[in-house]
């Protein structure tokens, strides 16, 4: 992760996520509530936004195997590891189109993003 961040962002650091500030969380196989990076901190942040009578976040978890994060997700979508790349590119395409109305090259995938 350190090397990937250095290559992509020019800084060799471990990222810090703020799940308490996110309205929608889309995770691809990252068990941030169970084993990923800092699960105690992330569980505290995530759970602070899980009050049904308040401003609640929404978690979508794409994963091959069941995880603690997947069990806690509002929508869990089981995928094959081989499908992850195409799904990520399709989500990226939709974000780019929605924010900048640009086209990007990414293979289309038969899976629907909602199940």
Coordinates of N, CA, C and O in Angstrom, one line a residue:
X1 N 0.8 -1.2 0.0 CA 0.0 0.0 0.0 C 0.9 1.3 0.0 O 0.6 2.2 -0.7
X2 N 2.0 1.2 0.8 CA 2.9 2.4 0.8 C 3.4 2.7 -0.6 O 3.5 3.8 -1.0
X3 N 3.9 1.6 -1.3 CA 4.5 1.8 -2.6 C 3.4 2.2 -3.6 O 3.7 3.1 -4.4
X4 N 2.2 1.7 -3.5 CA 1.2 2.1 -4.5 C 0.8 3.5 -4.3 O 0.6 4.3 -5.3
X5 N 0.8 4.0 -3.1 CA 0.5 5.4 -2.8 C 1.7 6.3 -3.3 O 1.4 7.4 -3.8
X6 N 2.9 5.8 -3.2 CA 4.0 6.6 -3.7 C 3.9 6.8 -5.2 O 4.1 7.8 -5.7
X7 N 3.7 5.7 -5.8 CA 3.6 5.7 -7.3 C 2.4 6.6 -7.8 O 2.6 7.3 -8.7
X8 N 1.3 6.4 -7.2 CA 0.1 7.1 -7.7 C -0.1 8.5 -7.2 O -0.7 9.4 -7.9
X9 N 0.4 8.8 -5.9 CA 0.1 10.1 -5.3 C 1.4 10.9 -5.0 O 1.3 12.0 -4.4
X10 N 2.5 10.2 -5.1 CA 3.8 10.9 -4.8 C 4.1 10.9 -3.3 O 5.1 11.6 -2.9
X11 N 3.4 10.3 -2.5 CA 3.6 10.2 -1.1 C 3.5 8.8 -0.6 O 2.5 8.1 -0.8
X12 N 4.5 8.4 0.2 CA 4.5 7.0 0.7 C 3.9 7.0 2.1 O 4.6 7.1 3.1
X13 N 2.6 6.9 2.1 CA 1.8 7.0 3.4 C 0.7 6.0 3.4 O 0.3 5.5 2.3
X14 N 0.3 5.7 4.6 CA -0.9 4.9 4.8 C -2.1 5.9 4.8 O -2.0 6.8 5.7
X15 N -3.1 5.7 4.0 CA -4.2 6.7 4.1 C -5.0 6.6 5.4 O -5.1 5.6 6.0
X16 N -5.7 7.7 5.7 CA -6.6 7.7 6.8 C -8.0 8.0 6.3 O -8.2 9.0 5.6
X17 N -8.9 7.2 6.6 CA -10.3 7.3 6.1 C -11.2 7.8 7.2 O -11.0 7.5 8.4
X18 N -12.2 8.6 6.8 CA -13.1 9.2 7.8 C -14.6 8.7 7.5 O -15.3 9.3 6.8
X19 N -14.9 7.5 7.9 CA -16.2 6.9 7.7 C -17.3 7.6 8.4 O -18.5 7.5 8.0
X20 N -17.0 8.4 9.4 CA -18.0 9.2 10.1 C -18.5 10.4 9.2 O -19.5 11.0 9.5
X21 N -17.7 10.8 8.2 CA -18.1 11.9 7.4 C -18.7 11.5 6.0 O -19.1 12.4 5.2
X22 N -18.7 10.2 5.7 CA -19.2 9.7 4.5 C -20.7 9.4 4.5 O -21.2 8.8 5.5
X23 N -21.5 9.9 3.5 CA -22.9 9.5 3.4 C -23.1 8.2 2.7 O -24.0 7.4 3.1
X24 N -22.3 7.9 1.7 CA -22.3 6.6 1.0 C -20.9 6.1 1.0 O -19.9 6.7 0.7
X25 N -20.8 4.8 1.4 CA -19.5 4.1 1.4 C -19.6 2.9 0.5 O -20.5 2.1 0.6
X26 N -18.7 2.8 -0.5 CA -18.7 1.7 -1.4 C -17.3 1.0 -1.2 O -16.3 1.6 -1.4
X27 N -17.4 -0.2 -0.8 CA -16.1 -0.9 -0.4 C -16.0 -2.2 -1.3 O -17.0 -2.9 -1.5
X28 N -14.8 -2.4 -1.8 CA -14.5 -3.6 -2.6 C -13.6 -4.5 -1.8 O -12.3 -4.3 -1.8
X29 N -14.1 -5.4 -1.0 CA -13.4 -6.4 -0.3 C -12.6 -5.9 0.9 O -11.8 -6.7 1.5
X30 N -12.7 -4.6 1.2 CA -12.0 -4.1 2.4 C -12.8 -4.3 3.6 O -13.8 -3.7 3.8
X31 N -12.3 -5.2 4.5 CA -13.1 -5.5 5.7 C -12.7 -4.5 6.8 O -12.0 -4.8 7.8
X32 N -13.1 -3.2 6.6 CA -12.6 -2.1 7.4 C -13.2 -2.2 8.9 O -12.6 -1.6 9.8
X33 N -14.2 -3.0 9.1 CA -14.8 -3.2 10.4 C -14.1 -4.4 11.1 O -14.3 -4.5 12.3
X34 N -13.4 -5.2 10.4 CA -12.9 -6.5 10.9 C -11.4 -6.5 11.0 O -10.8 -6.7 12.1
X35 N -10.7 -6.4 9.9 CA -9.3 -6.6 9.8 C -8.4 -5.6 9.1 O -7.2 -5.7 9.0
X36 N -9.1 -4.6 8.5 CA -8.4 -3.8 7.5 C -7.8 -2.5 8.2 O -8.6 -1.7 8.7
X37 N -6.5 -2.3 8.2 CA -5.8 -1.1 8.6 C -6.1 -0.8 10.1 O -5.3 -1.0 11.0
X38 N -7.2 -0.2 10.4 CA -7.5 0.3 11.8 C -9.0 0.0 12.2 O -9.8 0.9 12.3
X39 N -9.3 -1.3 12.3 CA -10.7 -1.6 12.5 C -11.4 -1.0 13.7 O -12.6 -0.7 13.7
X40 N -10.7 -0.8 14.8 CA -11.3 -0.2 16.0 C -11.7 1.2 15.7 O -12.8 1.6 16.0
X41 N -10.8 2.0 15.2 CA -11.1 3.4 14.8 C -12.2 3.5 13.8 O -13.1 4.3 13.9
X42 N -12.2 2.6 12.7 CA -13.1 2.7 11.7 C -14.5 2.2 12.2 O -15.5 2.7 11.7
X43 N -14.6 1.2 13.1 CA -15.9 0.8 13.6 C -16.5 1.9 14.4 O -17.7 2.2 14.3
X44 N -15.7 2.6 15.2 CA -16.2 3.8 16.0 C -16.8 4.8 15.0 O -17.9 5.4 15.3
X45 N -16.0 5.2 14.0 CA -16.5 6.2 13.0 C -17.7 5.8 12.3 O -18.7 6.5 12.2
X46 N -17.7 4.5 11.8 CA -18.8 4.0 11.0 C -20.1 3.9 11.9 O -21.2 4.4 11.5
X47 N -20.0 3.4 13.1 CA -21.1 3.2 14.0 C -21.7 4.5 14.4 O -22.9 4.6 14.8
X48 N -20.9 5.6 14.4 CA -21.5 6.9 14.9 C -22.5 7.5 13.9 O -23.3 8.4 14.2
X49 N -22.6 6.9 12.7 CA -23.6 7.3 11.7 C -24.6 6.2 11.4 O -25.2 6.2 10.3
X50 N -24.8 5.3 12.3 CA -25.8 4.2 12.1 C -27.1 4.4 12.9 O -27.7 3.4 13.2
X51 N -27.5 5.6 13.3 CA -28.7 5.8 14.0 C -29.8 6.0 13.0 O -29.9 7.0 12.3
X52 N -30.8 5.0 13.0 CA -31.9 5.1 12.0 C -32.7 6.3 12.1 O -33.4 6.7 11.2
X53 N -32.8 6.9 13.3 CA -33.6 8.1 13.5 C -32.8 9.4 13.2 O -33.4 10.5 13.2
X54 N -31.5 9.2 12.8 CA -30.7 10.4 12.5 C -30.2 10.4 11.1 O -30.8 9.8 10.2
X55 N -29.1 11.0 10.9 CA -28.5 11.1 9.5 C -27.6 9.9 9.3 O -26.4 9.8 9.7
X56 N -28.2 8.8 8.7 CA -27.5 7.5 8.6 C -26.8 7.4 7.3 O -27.2 7.8 6.3
X57 N -25.5 6.8 7.4 CA -24.8 6.6 6.1 C -25.3 5.3 5.5 O -26.2 4.6 6.0
X58 N -24.8 5.0 4.3 CA -25.3 3.8 3.5 C -24.0 3.1 3.0 O -23.2 3.7 2.4
X59 N -23.9 1.8 3.4 CA -22.7 1.0 3.0 C -23.1 -0.1 2.0 O -24.0 -0.9 2.2
X60 N -22.3 -0.1 0.9 CA -22.4 -1.1 -0.2 C -21.1 -1.8 -0.1 O -20.0 -1.2 -0.3
X61 N -21.1 -3.1 0.1 CA -19.9 -3.9 0.1 C -19.9 -5.0 -1.0 O -20.8 -5.8 -1.1
X62 N -18.9 -4.9 -1.9 CA -18.7 -5.9 -2.9 C -17.6 -6.8 -2.4 O -16.5 -6.3 -2.0
X63 N -17.8 -8.1 -2.3 CA -16.8 -9.0 -1.8 C -17.0 -10.4 -2.3 O -18.1 -10.8 -2.6
X64 N -15.9 -11.2 -2.3 CA -16.0 -12.6 -2.7 C -16.4 -13.4 -1.5 O -17.2 -14.3 -1.6
X65 N -15.8 -13.2 -0.4 CA -16.1 -14.0 0.8 C -16.8 -13.1 1.9 O -16.6 -11.9 1.9
X66 N -17.6 -13.7 2.7 CA -18.3 -12.9 3.8 C -17.3 -12.4 4.8 O -16.4 -13.1 5.3
X67 N -17.5 -11.1 5.1 CA -16.7 -10.4 6.1 C -17.6 -9.7 7.2 O -18.8 -9.6 7.0
X68 N -17.0 -9.2 8.2 CA -17.7 -8.5 9.2 C -18.3 -7.2 8.6 O -19.5 -6.9 8.8
X69 N -17.5 -6.6 7.7 CA -18.0 -5.4 7.0 C -19.2 -5.7 6.1 O -20.2 -5.0 6.1
X70 N -19.1 -6.9 5.4 CA -20.2 -7.3 4.6 C -21.5 -7.6 5.4 O -22.6 -7.3 4.9
X71 N -21.3 -8.2 6.5 CA -22.5 -8.5 7.4 C -23.1 -7.2 7.9 O -24.3 -7.2 8.2
X72 N -22.4 -6.1 8.0 CA -22.9 -4.9 8.5 C -23.4 -4.0 7.3 O -24.0 -2.9 7.6
X73 N -23.2 -4.4 6.1 CA -23.6 -3.6 5.0 C -25.1 -3.5 4.8 O -25.9 -4.4 5.1
X74 N -25.5 -2.3 4.3 CA -26.9 -2.1 3.9 C -27.2 -2.9 2.6 O -28.3 -3.4 2.4
X75 N -26.2 -3.0 1.8 CA -26.3 -3.8 0.5 C -25.0 -4.6 0.4 O -23.9 -3.9 0.2
X76 N -25.0 -5.9 0.4 CA -23.8 -6.7 0.2 C -24.0 -7.4 -1.1 O -25.0 -8.1 -1.4
X77 N -23.0 -7.3 -2.0 CA -23.0 -7.9 -3.3 C -21.8 -8.9 -3.4 O -20.7 -8.4 -3.4
X78 N -22.1 -10.2 -3.5 CA -21.1 -11.2 -3.7 C -20.6 -11.2 -5.1 O -21.4 -11.3 -6.0
X79 N -19.3 -11.1 -5.3 CA -18.7 -11.1 -6.6 C -17.5 -12.1 -6.6 O -17.0 -12.5 -5.6
X80 N -17.1 -12.5 -7.8 CA -15.9 -13.3 -8.0 C -14.7 -12.3 -8.0 O -14.9 -11.2 -8.5
X81 N -13.6 -12.7 -7.5 CA -12.4 -11.8 -7.6 C -12.1 -11.4 -9.0 O -11.7 -10.2 -9.2
X82 N -12.4 -12.2 -10.0 CA -12.1 -11.8 -11.3 C -13.0 -10.7 -11.9 O -12.8 -10.1 -12.9
X83 N -14.1 -10.5 -11.2 CA -15.1 -9.4 -11.6 C -14.7 -8.0 -11.0 O -15.3 -7.0 -11.5
X84 N -13.9 -8.0 -10.1 CA -13.6 -6.7 -9.4 C -13.1 -5.6 -10.3 O -13.6 -4.5 -10.2
X85 N -12.2 -5.9 -11.1 CA -11.5 -4.9 -12.0 C -12.6 -4.3 -12.9 O -12.7 -3.0 -13.0
X86 N -13.4 -5.1 -13.6 CA -14.4 -4.5 -14.5 C -15.5 -3.7 -13.7 O -15.9 -2.6 -14.2
X87 N -15.9 -4.1 -12.6 CA -16.8 -3.4 -11.8 C -16.3 -2.1 -11.3 O -17.0 -1.0 -11.4
X88 N -15.0 -2.1 -10.9 CA -14.4 -0.8 -10.4 C -14.3 0.2 -11.6 O -14.6 1.4 -11.4
X89 N -13.9 -0.3 -12.8 CA -13.9 0.6 -13.9 C -15.2 1.1 -14.3 O -15.4 2.3 -14.7
X90 N -16.3 0.3 -14.2 CA -17.6 0.8 -14.5 C -18.1 1.8 -13.5 O -18.7 2.8 -13.9
X91 N -17.8 1.7 -12.3 CA -18.1 2.7 -11.3 C -17.4 3.9 -11.5 O -17.9 5.0 -11.5
X92 N -16.1 3.8 -11.8 CA -15.3 5.0 -12.2 C -15.8 5.7 -13.4 O -15.9 6.9 -13.4
X93 N -16.3 5.0 -14.4 CA -16.9 5.6 -15.6 C -18.1 6.4 -15.2 O -18.3 7.5 -15.7
X94 N -19.0 5.8 -14.4 CA -20.2 6.5 -14.0 C -19.9 7.8 -13.2 O -20.5 8.8 -13.3
X95 N -18.9 7.7 -12.3 CA -18.5 8.9 -11.5 C -18.0 10.0 -12.5 O -18.4 11.2 -12.4
X96 N -17.1 9.6 -13.4 CA -16.6 10.6 -14.4 C -17.7 11.2 -15.2 O -17.8 12.4 -15.4
X97 N -18.6 10.4 -15.7 CA -19.7 10.9 -16.5 C -20.6 11.8 -15.7 O -21.1 12.8 -16.2
X98 N -20.8 11.5 -14.5 CA -21.7 12.3 -13.6 C -21.1 13.6 -13.2 O -21.8 14.6 -13.1
X99 N -19.8 13.6 -13.1 CA -19.1 14.8 -12.6 C -18.5 15.7 -13.7 O -18.4 16.9 -13.5
X100 N -18.1 15.1 -14.8 CA -17.4 15.8 -15.8 C -18.0 15.6 -17.2 O -17.6 16.1 -18.2
X101 N -19.0 14.6 -17.3 CA -19.6 14.3 -18.5 C -18.5 13.8 -19.6 O -18.6 14.2 -20.8
X102 N -17.5 13.1 -19.1 CA -16.4 12.6 -20.0 C -16.6 11.1 -20.2 O -17.1 10.4 -19.3
X103 N -16.1 10.6 -21.3 CA -16.1 9.2 -21.6 C -14.7 8.7 -21.2 O -13.7 9.4 -21.4
X104 N -14.6 7.5 -20.7 CA -13.3 6.9 -20.4 C -13.3 5.5 -21.0 O -14.4 4.9 -21.2
X105 N -12.2 4.9 -21.3 CA -12.1 3.6 -21.8 C -12.1 2.6 -20.7 O -11.2 2.6 -19.8
X106 N -13.2 1.8 -20.6 CA -13.3 0.7 -19.6 C -14.2 -0.4 -20.1 O -15.2 -0.1 -20.8
X107 N -13.8 -1.6 -19.9 CA -14.7 -2.7 -20.4 C -16.0 -2.7 -19.7 O -16.1 -2.4 -18.5
X108 N -17.1 -3.0 -20.5 CA -18.4 -3.1 -19.9 C -18.5 -4.5 -19.2 O -17.8 -5.4 -19.6
X109 N -19.3 -4.6 -18.2 CA -19.5 -5.8 -17.5 C -21.0 -6.1 -17.4 O -21.8 -5.2 -17.3
X110 N -21.3 -7.4 -17.4 CA -22.7 -7.8 -17.4 C -23.4 -7.6 -16.1 O -24.6 -7.5 -16.0
X111 N -22.6 -7.5 -15.0 CA -23.2 -7.4 -13.7 C -23.9 -6.0 -13.5 O -23.3 -5.0 -14.0
X112 N -25.0 -6.0 -12.9 CA -25.6 -4.8 -12.6 C -25.1 -4.3 -11.2 O -24.9 -5.1 -10.3
X113 N -24.9 -3.0 -11.0 CA -24.4 -2.5 -9.8 C -25.3 -2.6 -8.6 O -24.9 -2.5 -7.5
X114 N -26.6 -2.8 -8.9 CA -27.5 -3.0 -7.8 C -28.1 -4.4 -7.9 O -28.2 -4.9 -9.1
X115 N -28.4 -5.0 -6.9 CA -28.9 -6.4 -6.9 C -30.2 -6.5 -6.3 O -30.5 -6.0 -5.3

